[in-house]
Amino acid sequence: MSDELVLLEKIERYHTGAMAPAERSQWEQILKTDETLRTEVLAYAPVFGAWQALRNDQFRQSLGAWEAEWQEVEESEAIENWLTSQSNDAWVNQKMQADASFAEKVNQHKQLLEGFSAARGQNFHSAMQSWESKQAPLNTTTENTGATIRPLWRRWAAAAVITPLLILVAATYWYANSNYSNQSLVESYYQQPSIGNTLSGQGATIDELTAAFNTAHDHLYNRRYPDALKLFEQVETMAATSQIDDLSKQYFIDNAQWSKALALLGNDKAANAEELLAKIAGNPSHAYHQQALELQKNLHSFLRRLSN
Amino acid sequence: MSNYQQDEEQLQRLLRGDHADWKKAYDEWRTPFLLYFHQQGITDRDQVLTLLQDAMVIMFNNITTHKLQTPLQSELRTYLFGIGKRLYWRLRSENSKAWNDDIPETPVAPEVEDKEEQRHRADLVRRLLSQIGEPCRTVLDMFYLRGYSMEALAEELELPSEGAARKKKFDCLKKMRDLL
């Protein structure tokens, strides 16, 4: 049995090309003279040949799968180029119309790209804030050294440096206007409270207070700032005189004050808003103390000044 | 010292036939292959992709059956391009040999086997495997198709030793031969 095993392993190495050249040549010499061995070797030829064919066939199937992965990569790149207008591949349009799942894929890709764009915007925002914090005081004592004549190439070089700066400045102005105007600040600081029915069952005054509070927030949410302001003043008064528990009372008053500040700002009455904010920021136990401090900081920021 | 040491190291890995290594190679060579044939004026992308897949199967066969051995005469990538070129000539007839590039003539084994013939032989093994039953089917599949070593095979099948695994494989091969 052991000899048989050794022999079969040798036959296998011969058929699978694993024999070293010298051993192979010696083996082939033996095969020429030994007919029994030759018959045995030939009998195994189709077995090993078929195994290799099967391996090749399985490899071909794997290749198909790898290529399918590549096709997906290339399709995704084509969609991205199409969405970002780097290409106007008509096939993307055609395929979207013909294939609902492809259209869904494009839609998902679009959402992803929008998400990345928003994330980039936030990074840009953070970067701007960091530039602002590092901003050196402006040097107001510039010395006039007289006019100098510069060669043309230096002007071009200067232009090459200045052009991106101008674009950056324009982008900064745009960004400041989009994010630091009165209305933008209100939108970024405003959060609608979820009152629901948590206060029900505490008497008619509570119901009225809750109704007024909700309506006031509805005005603020829909940017009807004068109406919101009026109603929040009422809410504040109603809350102060109501019979509700102290914790709820404080919540209504604090929220109404903070909301009034936002409504004033939204109504372009920044000075009045700042007065109110100073009151809130000056009271560490106020529920909106921290937000007021942040908003104050933003109202005095470099970008805010750019937006005005 | 070989001129293609890195390629020879890669060849040793590919020799084992592990598909993970081959996938890496495919990812590495695919784009250069497409670019190369595009530069040669073959603009039908699907045709080049078919050419690439056929060339890869031949390369896989030549490497796993030790037809391609060290020392290498070119980079493996160049070898693949050479196979692709030959296949293209075969498709287009020998007249299209006016090929202006720096890919040398690549020693591809003469028997670039017909795809249909390969399939036929693969089907034969599948048929035999379905007849041979367990545990032989698993033993042969693990050794020949999944590249298990005898030691790993013994461990996986809980055989007492590497020798026992060799014996098992021997019995199974004999059984398979008898089914032919």
Short mmCIF file of C-alpha atoms in Angstrom, two decimals:
data_model
loop_
_atom_site.label_atom_id
_atom_site.label_comp_id
_atom_site.label_asym_id
_atom_site.label_seq_id
_atom_site.Cartn_x
_atom_site.Cartn_y
_atom_site.Cartn_z
CA MET A 1 0.00 0.00 0.00
CA SER A 2 2.80 2.37 0.94
CA ASP A 3 4.53 1.79 -2.42
CA GLU A 4 1.26 2.36 -4.18
CA LEU A 5 0.79 5.62 -2.35
CA VAL A 6 4.27 6.81 -3.21
CA LEU A 7 3.73 5.83 -6.81
CA LEU A 8 0.43 7.65 -7.03
CA GLU A 9 1.96 10.78 -5.53
CA LYS A 10 4.66 10.60 -8.17
CA ILE A 11 2.08 10.18 -10.93
CA GLU A 12 0.26 13.18 -9.55
CA ARG A 13 3.39 15.32 -9.46
CA TYR A 14 4.07 14.31 -13.05
CA HIS A 15 0.60 15.25 -14.25
CA THR A 16 0.41 18.48 -12.30
CA GLY A 17 3.80 19.73 -13.46
CA ALA A 18 5.26 19.65 -9.95
CA MET A 19 8.26 17.46 -10.91
CA ALA A 20 11.64 19.11 -11.20
CA PRO A 21 13.08 18.95 -14.78
CA ALA A 22 15.77 16.34 -13.93
CA GLU A 23 13.32 14.07 -12.12
CA ARG A 24 10.83 14.46 -14.93
CA SER A 25 13.29 13.45 -17.58
CA GLN A 26 14.37 10.42 -15.56
CA TRP A 27 10.72 9.47 -15.02
CA GLU A 28 9.94 9.72 -18.71
CA GLN A 29 12.83 7.38 -19.47
CA ILE A 30 11.30 4.82 -17.12
CA LEU A 31 7.88 5.27 -18.73
CA LYS A 32 9.33 4.43 -22.12
CA THR A 33 10.41 0.98 -20.93
CA ASP A 34 7.80 0.09 -18.32
CA GLU A 35 4.50 -0.55 -20.05
CA THR A 36 2.56 -1.35 -16.86
CA LEU A 37 3.64 1.90 -15.31
CA ARG A 38 2.85 3.75 -18.52
CA THR A 39 -0.67 2.32 -18.51
CA GLU A 40 -1.14 3.34 -14.89
CA VAL A 41 0.11 6.86 -15.58
CA LEU A 42 -2.15 7.20 -18.60
CA ALA A 43 -5.13 5.98 -16.60
CA TYR A 44 -4.74 8.88 -14.20
CA ALA A 45 -4.21 11.50 -16.91
CA PRO A 46 -7.90 12.33 -17.36
CA VAL A 47 -8.43 12.47 -13.58
CA PHE A 48 -5.74 15.06 -12.97
CA GLY A 49 -6.50 16.89 -16.21
CA ALA A 50 -10.13 17.13 -15.21
CA TRP A 51 -9.20 18.41 -11.75
CA GLN A 52 -7.17 21.20 -13.29
CA ALA A 53 -10.02 21.95 -15.70
CA LEU A 54 -12.37 22.23 -12.75
CA ARG A 55 -9.96 24.52 -10.92
CA ASN A 56 -9.73 26.67 -14.03
CA ASP A 57 -13.49 26.71 -14.34
CA GLN A 58 -13.91 27.77 -10.73
CA PHE A 59 -11.27 30.42 -11.25
CA ARG A 60 -13.24 31.71 -14.23
CA GLN A 61 -16.32 31.97 -12.03
CA SER A 62 -14.35 33.93 -9.45
CA LEU A 63 -13.10 36.23 -12.21
CA GLY A 64 -16.73 36.85 -13.17
CA ALA A 65 -17.53 37.83 -9.59
CA TRP A 66 -14.48 40.12 -9.31
CA GLU A 67 -15.36 41.76 -12.60
CA ALA A 68 -18.93 42.27 -11.40
CA GLU A 69 -17.48 44.15 -8.40
CA TRP A 70 -15.46 46.32 -10.78
CA GLN A 71 -18.54 47.00 -12.90
CA GLU A 72 -20.29 48.24 -9.77
CA VAL A 73 -17.35 50.48 -8.95
CA GLU A 74 -17.34 51.93 -12.46
CA GLU A 75 -21.11 52.38 -12.46
CA SER A 76 -20.90 54.19 -9.15
CA GLU A 77 -18.15 56.46 -10.51
CA ALA A 78 -20.24 57.18 -13.61
CA ILE A 79 -23.24 58.07 -11.43
CA GLU A 80 -21.08 60.33 -9.29
CA ASN A 81 -19.61 62.08 -12.33
CA TRP A 82 -23.08 62.51 -13.73
CA LEU A 83 -24.45 63.89 -10.47
CA THR A 84 -21.58 66.31 -10.09
CA SER A 85 -21.94 67.34 -13.75
CA GLN A 86 -18.46 66.20 -14.67
CA SER A 87 -20.03 64.15 -17.44
CA ASN A 88 -23.29 64.19 -19.33
CA ASP A 89 -23.53 60.47 -19.98
CA ALA A 90 -26.86 60.00 -21.71
CA TRP A 91 -26.93 56.35 -20.64
CA VAL A 92 -27.39 57.32 -16.99
CA ASN A 93 -30.60 59.13 -17.91
CA GLN A 94 -31.75 56.32 -20.15
CA LYS A 95 -30.99 53.65 -17.59
CA MET A 96 -32.76 55.60 -14.87
CA GLN A 97 -35.90 55.66 -16.95
CA ALA A 98 -35.68 52.00 -17.87
CA ASP A 99 -34.52 50.56 -14.57
CA ALA A 100 -36.23 51.53 -11.31
CA SER A 101 -33.58 49.93 -9.12
CA PHE A 102 -30.87 51.89 -10.93
CA ALA A 103 -32.87 55.09 -10.45
CA GLU A 104 -33.06 54.26 -6.75
CA LYS A 105 -29.29 53.71 -6.69
CA VAL A 106 -28.75 57.13 -8.29
CA ASN A 107 -31.09 58.66 -5.76
CA GLN A 108 -29.24 57.06 -2.86
CA HIS A 109 -25.95 58.24 -4.30
CA LYS A 110 -27.36 61.73 -4.58
CA GLN A 111 -28.36 61.68 -0.91
CA LEU A 112 -24.88 60.54 0.04
CA LEU A 113 -23.24 63.28 -1.97
CA GLU A 114 -25.54 65.85 -0.40
CA GLY A 115 -24.61 64.47 3.00
CA PHE A 116 -20.91 64.80 2.21
CA SER A 117 -21.49 68.30 0.93
CA ALA A 118 -23.25 69.24 4.17
CA ALA A 119 -20.42 67.69 6.19
CA ARG A 120 -17.90 69.70 4.15
CA GLY A 121 -19.96 72.81 4.91
CA GLN A 122 -19.77 72.06 8.61
CA ASN A 123 -16.03 71.51 8.38
CA PHE A 124 -15.75 74.80 6.55
CA HIS A 125 -17.77 76.43 9.30
CA SER A 126 -15.42 75.05 11.96
CA ALA A 127 -12.41 76.14 9.93
CA MET A 128 -13.82 79.66 9.64
CA GLN A 129 -14.36 79.82 13.37
CA SER A 130 -10.83 78.68 13.96
CA TRP A 131 -9.49 81.32 11.55
CA GLU A 132 -11.56 83.86 13.36
CA SER A 133 -10.18 82.91 16.74
CA LYS A 134 -6.64 83.09 15.39
CA GLN A 135 -7.24 86.38 13.62
CA ALA A 136 -4.46 88.81 14.48
CA PRO A 137 -5.38 92.42 15.32
CA LEU A 138 -5.35 94.59 12.24
CA ASN A 139 -2.28 96.75 11.84
CA THR A 140 -3.62 100.28 11.58
CA THR A 141 -0.29 102.05 11.44
CA THR A 142 0.78 101.34 7.90
CA GLU A 143 3.63 103.37 6.61
CA ASN A 144 3.53 104.94 3.20
CA THR A 145 6.76 104.04 1.53
CA GLY A 146 5.88 105.66 -1.75
CA ALA A 147 4.81 104.16 -5.06
CA THR A 148 6.98 101.53 -6.66
CA ILE A 149 6.94 100.33 -10.25
CA ARG A 150 6.66 96.55 -10.50
CA PRO A 151 7.46 94.52 -13.54
CA LEU A 152 4.47 92.99 -15.36
CA TRP A 153 5.26 89.41 -14.34
CA ARG A 154 5.14 90.43 -10.73
CA ARG A 155 1.68 91.88 -11.27
CA TRP A 156 0.57 88.63 -12.82
CA ALA A 157 2.07 86.76 -9.93
CA ALA A 158 0.26 89.06 -7.52
CA ALA A 159 -2.97 88.55 -9.47
CA ALA A 160 -2.48 84.80 -9.27
CA VAL A 161 -2.24 85.07 -5.51
CA ILE A 162 -5.04 87.60 -5.16
CA THR A 163 -7.63 85.84 -7.35
CA PRO A 164 -8.06 82.83 -5.05
CA LEU A 165 -8.10 85.23 -2.13
CA LEU A 166 -10.91 87.21 -3.76
CA ILE A 167 -12.84 84.01 -4.31
CA LEU A 168 -12.25 83.08 -0.71
CA VAL A 169 -13.41 86.49 0.47
CA ALA A 170 -16.55 86.26 -1.69
CA ALA A 171 -17.22 82.78 -0.35
CA THR A 172 -16.70 84.06 3.18
CA TYR A 173 -19.20 86.90 2.62
CA TRP A 174 -21.67 84.46 1.18
CA TYR A 175 -21.14 82.10 4.08
CA ALA A 176 -21.45 84.86 6.64
CA ASN A 177 -24.71 86.07 5.08
CA SER A 178 -26.08 82.54 4.92
CA ASN A 179 -25.22 81.69 8.50
CA TYR A 180 -24.90 84.88 10.53
CA SER A 181 -27.84 87.00 9.42
CA ASN A 182 -30.55 87.63 12.06
CA GLN A 183 -32.88 85.07 10.54
CA SER A 184 -30.18 82.43 10.08
CA LEU A 185 -29.11 82.79 13.68
CA VAL A 186 -32.70 82.46 14.87
CA GLU A 187 -33.11 79.32 12.80
CA SER A 188 -29.95 77.77 14.11
CA TYR A 189 -30.77 78.52 17.76
CA TYR A 190 -34.46 77.86 17.69
CA GLN A 191 -35.70 74.51 18.88
CA GLN A 192 -39.39 73.77 19.07
CA PRO A 193 -40.32 72.43 22.49
CA SER A 194 -42.35 69.26 22.76
CA ILE A 195 -44.96 70.09 25.33
CA GLY A 196 -47.73 67.75 24.25
CA ASN A 197 -50.24 67.10 27.01
CA THR A 198 -47.83 66.79 29.88
CA LEU A 199 -49.45 69.67 31.70
CA SER A 200 -53.06 68.72 31.14
CA GLY A 201 -55.23 68.15 34.15
CA GLN A 202 -53.85 71.11 36.09
CA GLY A 203 -56.81 73.46 35.56
CA ALA A 204 -58.12 75.81 32.85
CA THR A 205 -55.28 78.29 33.30
CA ILE A 206 -52.78 75.61 32.41
CA ASP A 207 -54.69 74.73 29.28
CA GLU A 208 -54.79 78.35 28.25
CA LEU A 209 -51.12 78.76 29.01
CA THR A 210 -50.23 75.66 27.04
CA ALA A 211 -52.40 76.75 24.11
CA ALA A 212 -50.82 80.23 24.06
CA PHE A 213 -47.35 78.74 24.38
CA ASN A 214 -47.94 76.36 21.48
CA THR A 215 -49.43 79.10 19.29
CA ALA A 216 -46.50 81.40 20.09
CA HIS A 217 -44.09 78.70 19.03
CA ASP A 218 -46.11 78.12 15.89
CA HIS A 219 -45.64 81.80 15.04
CA LEU A 220 -41.93 81.68 15.76
CA TYR A 221 -41.45 78.49 13.80
CA ASN A 222 -43.22 80.01 10.82
CA ARG A 223 -41.25 83.26 11.12
CA ARG A 224 -44.22 85.41 12.13
CA TYR A 225 -41.93 87.21 14.54
CA PRO A 226 -44.15 90.16 15.64
CA ASP A 227 -47.03 87.78 16.46
CA ALA A 228 -44.66 85.43 18.26
CA LEU A 229 -43.21 88.28 20.30
CA LYS A 230 -46.64 89.48 21.41
CA LEU A 231 -47.77 86.01 22.42
CA PHE A 232 -44.57 85.11 24.27
CA GLU A 233 -45.00 88.26 26.38
CA GLN A 234 -48.47 87.01 27.26
CA VAL A 235 -47.12 83.56 28.03
CA GLU A 236 -44.52 85.03 30.34
CA THR A 237 -47.15 87.02 32.25
CA MET A 238 -49.59 84.10 32.36
CA ALA A 239 -46.90 81.76 33.63
CA ALA A 240 -45.78 84.19 36.34
CA THR A 241 -49.30 84.43 37.72
CA SER A 242 -50.39 80.84 37.23
CA GLN A 243 -50.87 78.28 39.99
CA ILE A 244 -48.65 75.66 38.40
CA ASP A 245 -45.69 74.08 40.12
CA ASP A 246 -42.51 76.13 40.35
CA LEU A 247 -40.50 73.93 38.03
CA SER A 248 -43.05 74.16 35.19
CA LYS A 249 -43.51 77.86 35.83
CA GLN A 250 -39.79 78.48 35.53
CA TYR A 251 -39.66 76.47 32.34
CA PHE A 252 -42.43 78.54 30.71
CA ILE A 253 -40.87 81.83 31.77
CA ASP A 254 -37.33 80.92 30.71
CA ASN A 255 -38.50 79.55 27.38
CA ALA A 256 -40.70 82.57 26.72
CA GLN A 257 -37.80 84.95 27.44
CA TRP A 258 -35.39 83.08 25.21
CA SER A 259 -38.04 82.84 22.48
CA LYS A 260 -38.70 86.56 22.75
CA ALA A 261 -35.01 87.24 22.21
CA LEU A 262 -35.08 85.08 19.10
CA ALA A 263 -38.28 86.71 17.85
CA LEU A 264 -36.72 90.17 18.32
CA LEU A 265 -33.65 89.10 16.42
CA GLY A 266 -35.75 87.58 13.64
CA ASN A 267 -37.66 90.84 13.45
CA ASP A 268 -34.35 92.67 12.89
CA LYS A 269 -34.43 94.29 16.33
CA ALA A 270 -30.97 93.10 17.21
CA ALA A 271 -30.32 95.78 19.84
CA ASN A 272 -33.47 94.82 21.78
CA ALA A 273 -32.63 91.16 21.37
CA GLU A 274 -29.16 91.80 22.78
CA GLU A 275 -30.59 93.53 25.84
CA LEU A 276 -32.70 90.51 26.59
CA LEU A 277 -29.85 88.15 25.84
CA ALA A 278 -27.63 90.02 28.26
CA LYS A 279 -30.24 89.41 30.96
CA ILE A 280 -30.42 85.71 30.20
CA ALA A 281 -26.66 85.33 29.84
CA GLY A 282 -26.17 87.13 33.13
CA ASN A 283 -28.30 84.61 34.99
CA PRO A 284 -26.45 81.28 35.35
CA SER A 285 -29.59 79.53 36.62
CA HIS A 286 -31.57 80.48 33.53
CA ALA A 287 -32.42 77.44 31.43
CA TYR A 288 -31.04 79.18 28.31
CA HIS A 289 -27.99 80.74 29.92
CA GLN A 290 -25.51 78.75 27.81
CA GLN A 291 -27.36 79.32 24.53
CA ALA A 292 -27.55 83.04 25.25
CA LEU A 293 -23.80 83.20 25.84
CA GLU A 294 -23.13 81.44 22.53
CA LEU A 295 -25.55 83.60 20.62
CA GLN A 296 -23.99 86.72 22.10
CA LYS A 297 -20.59 85.50 20.95
CA ASN A 298 -21.90 84.90 17.44
CA LEU A 299 -23.55 88.31 17.35
CA HIS A 300 -20.18 89.93 18.00
CA SER A 301 -18.18 87.68 15.74
CA PHE A 302 -16.14 88.67 12.73
CA LEU A 303 -18.43 86.73 10.41
CA ARG A 304 -21.51 88.39 11.91
CA ARG A 305 -19.96 91.79 11.17
CA LEU A 306 -19.36 90.67 7.61
CA SER A 307 -23.02 89.74 7.21
CA ASN A 308 -24.23 93.22 8.20
CA MET B 1 19.91 38.15 -8.43
CA SER B 2 16.75 38.16 -10.50
CA ASN B 3 15.56 41.25 -12.35
CA TYR B 4 12.04 40.46 -11.29
CA GLN B 5 12.39 39.55 -7.66
CA GLN B 6 9.07 41.03 -6.56
CA ASP B 7 7.26 39.28 -9.38
CA GLU B 8 8.90 36.00 -8.48
CA GLU B 9 7.73 36.38 -4.91
CA GLN B 10 4.26 37.08 -6.20
CA LEU B 11 4.52 34.01 -8.45
CA GLN B 12 5.21 31.83 -5.41
CA ARG B 13 2.05 33.12 -3.78
CA LEU B 14 -0.02 32.66 -6.93
CA LEU B 15 1.28 29.15 -7.35
CA ARG B 16 -0.79 28.03 -4.36
CA GLY B 17 -3.89 28.95 -6.34
CA ASP B 18 -5.47 30.83 -3.45
CA HIS B 19 -8.16 33.02 -4.97
CA ALA B 20 -7.51 35.83 -2.49
CA ASP B 21 -4.01 36.27 -3.97
CA TRP B 22 -5.38 36.06 -7.48
CA LYS B 23 -8.02 38.65 -6.75
CA LYS B 24 -5.31 41.07 -5.61
CA ALA B 25 -3.49 40.42 -8.86
CA TYR B 26 -6.67 40.93 -10.88
CA ASP B 27 -7.34 44.26 -9.17
CA GLU B 28 -3.74 45.28 -9.84
CA TRP B 29 -3.60 44.29 -13.50
CA ARG B 30 -7.11 45.02 -14.73
CA THR B 31 -6.82 48.75 -15.38
CA PRO B 32 -3.34 48.59 -17.01
CA PHE B 33 -4.58 45.74 -19.22
CA LEU B 34 -7.63 47.75 -20.36
CA LEU B 35 -5.48 50.82 -20.99
CA TYR B 36 -2.87 48.86 -22.90
CA PHE B 37 -5.34 47.29 -25.30
CA HIS B 38 -7.19 50.57 -25.65
CA GLN B 39 -3.91 52.21 -26.64
CA GLN B 40 -3.48 49.48 -29.25
CA GLY B 41 -6.70 50.66 -30.85
CA ILE B 42 -9.08 48.03 -29.46
CA THR B 43 -11.91 50.25 -28.35
CA ASP B 44 -14.56 47.61 -27.70
CA ARG B 45 -14.41 47.48 -23.92
CA ASP B 46 -16.42 44.28 -23.61
CA GLN B 47 -14.06 42.56 -26.03
CA VAL B 48 -11.03 43.62 -23.98
CA LEU B 49 -12.70 42.44 -20.78
CA THR B 50 -13.34 39.03 -22.34
CA LEU B 51 -9.73 38.99 -23.50
CA LEU B 52 -8.57 39.82 -19.97
CA GLN B 53 -10.62 37.05 -18.40
CA ASP B 54 -9.44 34.47 -20.93
CA ALA B 55 -5.84 35.58 -20.46
CA MET B 56 -6.18 35.36 -16.69
CA VAL B 57 -7.52 31.78 -16.88
CA ILE B 58 -4.58 30.76 -19.07
CA MET B 59 -2.18 32.46 -16.71
CA PHE B 60 -3.82 30.74 -13.74
CA ASN B 61 -3.47 27.40 -15.50
CA ASN B 62 0.15 28.02 -16.49
CA ILE B 63 1.15 29.09 -13.01
CA THR B 64 -0.69 26.45 -11.00
CA THR B 65 0.62 23.68 -13.26
CA HIS B 66 4.18 25.01 -12.98
CA LYS B 67 4.47 25.86 -16.66
CA LEU B 68 5.64 29.32 -15.74
CA GLN B 69 8.68 29.03 -13.55
CA THR B 70 11.47 31.12 -12.17
CA PRO B 71 13.68 32.81 -13.26
CA LEU B 72 11.12 35.03 -14.92
CA GLN B 73 11.92 36.66 -18.23
CA SER B 74 9.47 39.50 -17.75
CA GLU B 75 7.12 41.01 -15.19
CA LEU B 76 4.01 38.93 -14.53
CA ARG B 77 1.90 41.78 -15.83
CA THR B 78 3.82 41.77 -19.10
CA TYR B 79 3.35 38.02 -19.29
CA LEU B 80 -0.40 38.53 -18.95
CA PHE B 81 -0.40 41.21 -21.66
CA GLY B 82 1.53 38.80 -23.89
CA ILE B 83 -1.13 36.12 -23.45
CA GLY B 84 -3.81 38.70 -24.22
CA LYS B 85 -1.96 39.69 -27.37
CA ARG B 86 -1.74 36.09 -28.54
CA LEU B 87 -5.40 35.53 -27.89
CA TYR B 88 -6.21 38.66 -29.83
CA TRP B 89 -4.14 37.48 -32.78
CA ARG B 90 -5.96 34.20 -32.68
CA LEU B 91 -9.25 36.04 -32.83
CA ARG B 92 -8.23 38.43 -35.56
CA SER B 93 -6.02 36.08 -37.60
CA GLU B 94 -2.26 36.26 -37.81
CA ASN B 95 -2.38 39.29 -40.16
CA SER B 96 -2.96 41.63 -37.29
CA LYS B 97 0.48 40.90 -35.85
CA ALA B 98 1.71 44.36 -36.82
CA TRP B 99 1.70 45.41 -33.22
CA ASN B 100 3.70 48.42 -32.33
CA ASP B 101 4.63 48.05 -28.69
CA ASP B 102 7.32 46.92 -26.30
CA ILE B 103 5.68 43.74 -25.00
CA PRO B 104 8.04 40.91 -25.87
CA GLU B 105 6.94 37.61 -27.33
CA THR B 106 5.73 35.74 -24.31
CA PRO B 107 6.34 32.03 -23.96
CA VAL B 108 2.77 30.89 -23.52
CA ALA B 109 2.29 27.15 -23.39
CA PRO B 110 1.27 26.03 -26.87
CA GLU B 111 -1.90 24.32 -25.73
CA VAL B 112 -4.05 27.32 -25.06
CA GLU B 113 -6.93 25.04 -24.42
CA ASP B 114 -10.30 25.60 -25.89
CA LYS B 115 -12.82 26.98 -23.41
CA GLU B 116 -15.39 24.37 -24.34
CA GLU B 117 -12.91 21.56 -23.86
CA GLN B 118 -12.07 22.94 -20.41
CA ARG B 119 -15.75 23.08 -19.51
CA HIS B 120 -16.27 19.54 -20.69
CA ARG B 121 -13.45 18.27 -18.51
CA ALA B 122 -14.62 20.29 -15.53
CA ASP B 123 -18.08 18.81 -15.92
CA LEU B 124 -16.54 15.37 -15.89
CA VAL B 125 -15.05 15.97 -12.44
CA ARG B 126 -18.32 17.41 -11.18
CA ARG B 127 -20.13 14.30 -12.38
CA LEU B 128 -17.57 11.99 -10.77
CA LEU B 129 -17.71 13.95 -7.53
CA SER B 130 -21.45 13.57 -7.41
CA GLN B 131 -21.03 9.80 -7.81
CA ILE B 132 -18.14 9.29 -5.46
CA GLY B 133 -20.01 10.18 -2.26
CA GLU B 134 -18.74 11.35 1.09
CA PRO B 135 -16.17 11.69 2.58
CA CYS B 136 -14.24 11.44 -0.68
CA ARG B 137 -16.06 14.38 -2.23
CA THR B 138 -15.02 16.62 0.67
CA VAL B 139 -11.45 15.31 0.78
CA LEU B 140 -10.81 15.89 -2.92
CA ASP B 141 -12.66 19.18 -2.99
CA MET B 142 -10.61 20.50 -0.07
CA PHE B 143 -7.31 19.37 -1.50
CA TYR B 144 -7.68 20.13 -5.20
CA LEU B 145 -10.06 23.03 -5.25
CA ARG B 146 -9.61 24.81 -1.99
CA GLY B 147 -5.87 24.32 -1.71
CA TYR B 148 -5.76 22.67 1.73
CA SER B 149 -2.44 21.17 2.74
CA MET B 150 -2.43 17.57 3.94
CA GLU B 151 -1.86 18.77 7.49
CA ALA B 152 -4.78 21.19 7.35
CA LEU B 153 -6.96 18.56 5.74
CA ALA B 154 -6.19 16.09 8.53
CA GLU B 155 -7.01 18.68 11.13
CA GLU B 156 -10.23 19.78 9.46
CA LEU B 157 -11.50 16.23 8.97
CA GLU B 158 -10.24 15.14 12.40
CA LEU B 159 -8.01 12.46 10.90
CA PRO B 160 -5.28 11.19 13.24
CA SER B 161 -2.33 12.33 11.12
CA GLU B 162 -1.12 13.86 7.90
CA GLY B 163 -0.32 10.31 6.72
CA ALA B 164 -3.92 9.28 7.30
CA ALA B 165 -5.04 12.21 5.16
CA ARG B 166 -2.68 11.18 2.37
CA LYS B 167 -4.02 7.67 2.53
CA LYS B 168 -7.59 8.90 2.40
CA LYS B 169 -6.88 11.06 -0.61
CA PHE B 170 -5.16 8.14 -2.33
CA ASP B 171 -8.20 5.90 -1.81
CA CYS B 172 -10.50 8.57 -3.13
CA LEU B 173 -8.43 9.18 -6.25
CA LYS B 174 -8.39 5.47 -6.97
CA LYS B 175 -12.13 5.34 -6.55
CA MET B 176 -12.48 8.22 -8.91
CA ARG B 177 -10.28 6.59 -11.50
CA ASP B 178 -12.37 3.45 -11.32
CA LEU B 179 -15.47 5.47 -12.06
CA LEU B 180 -14.03 6.73 -15.33
#
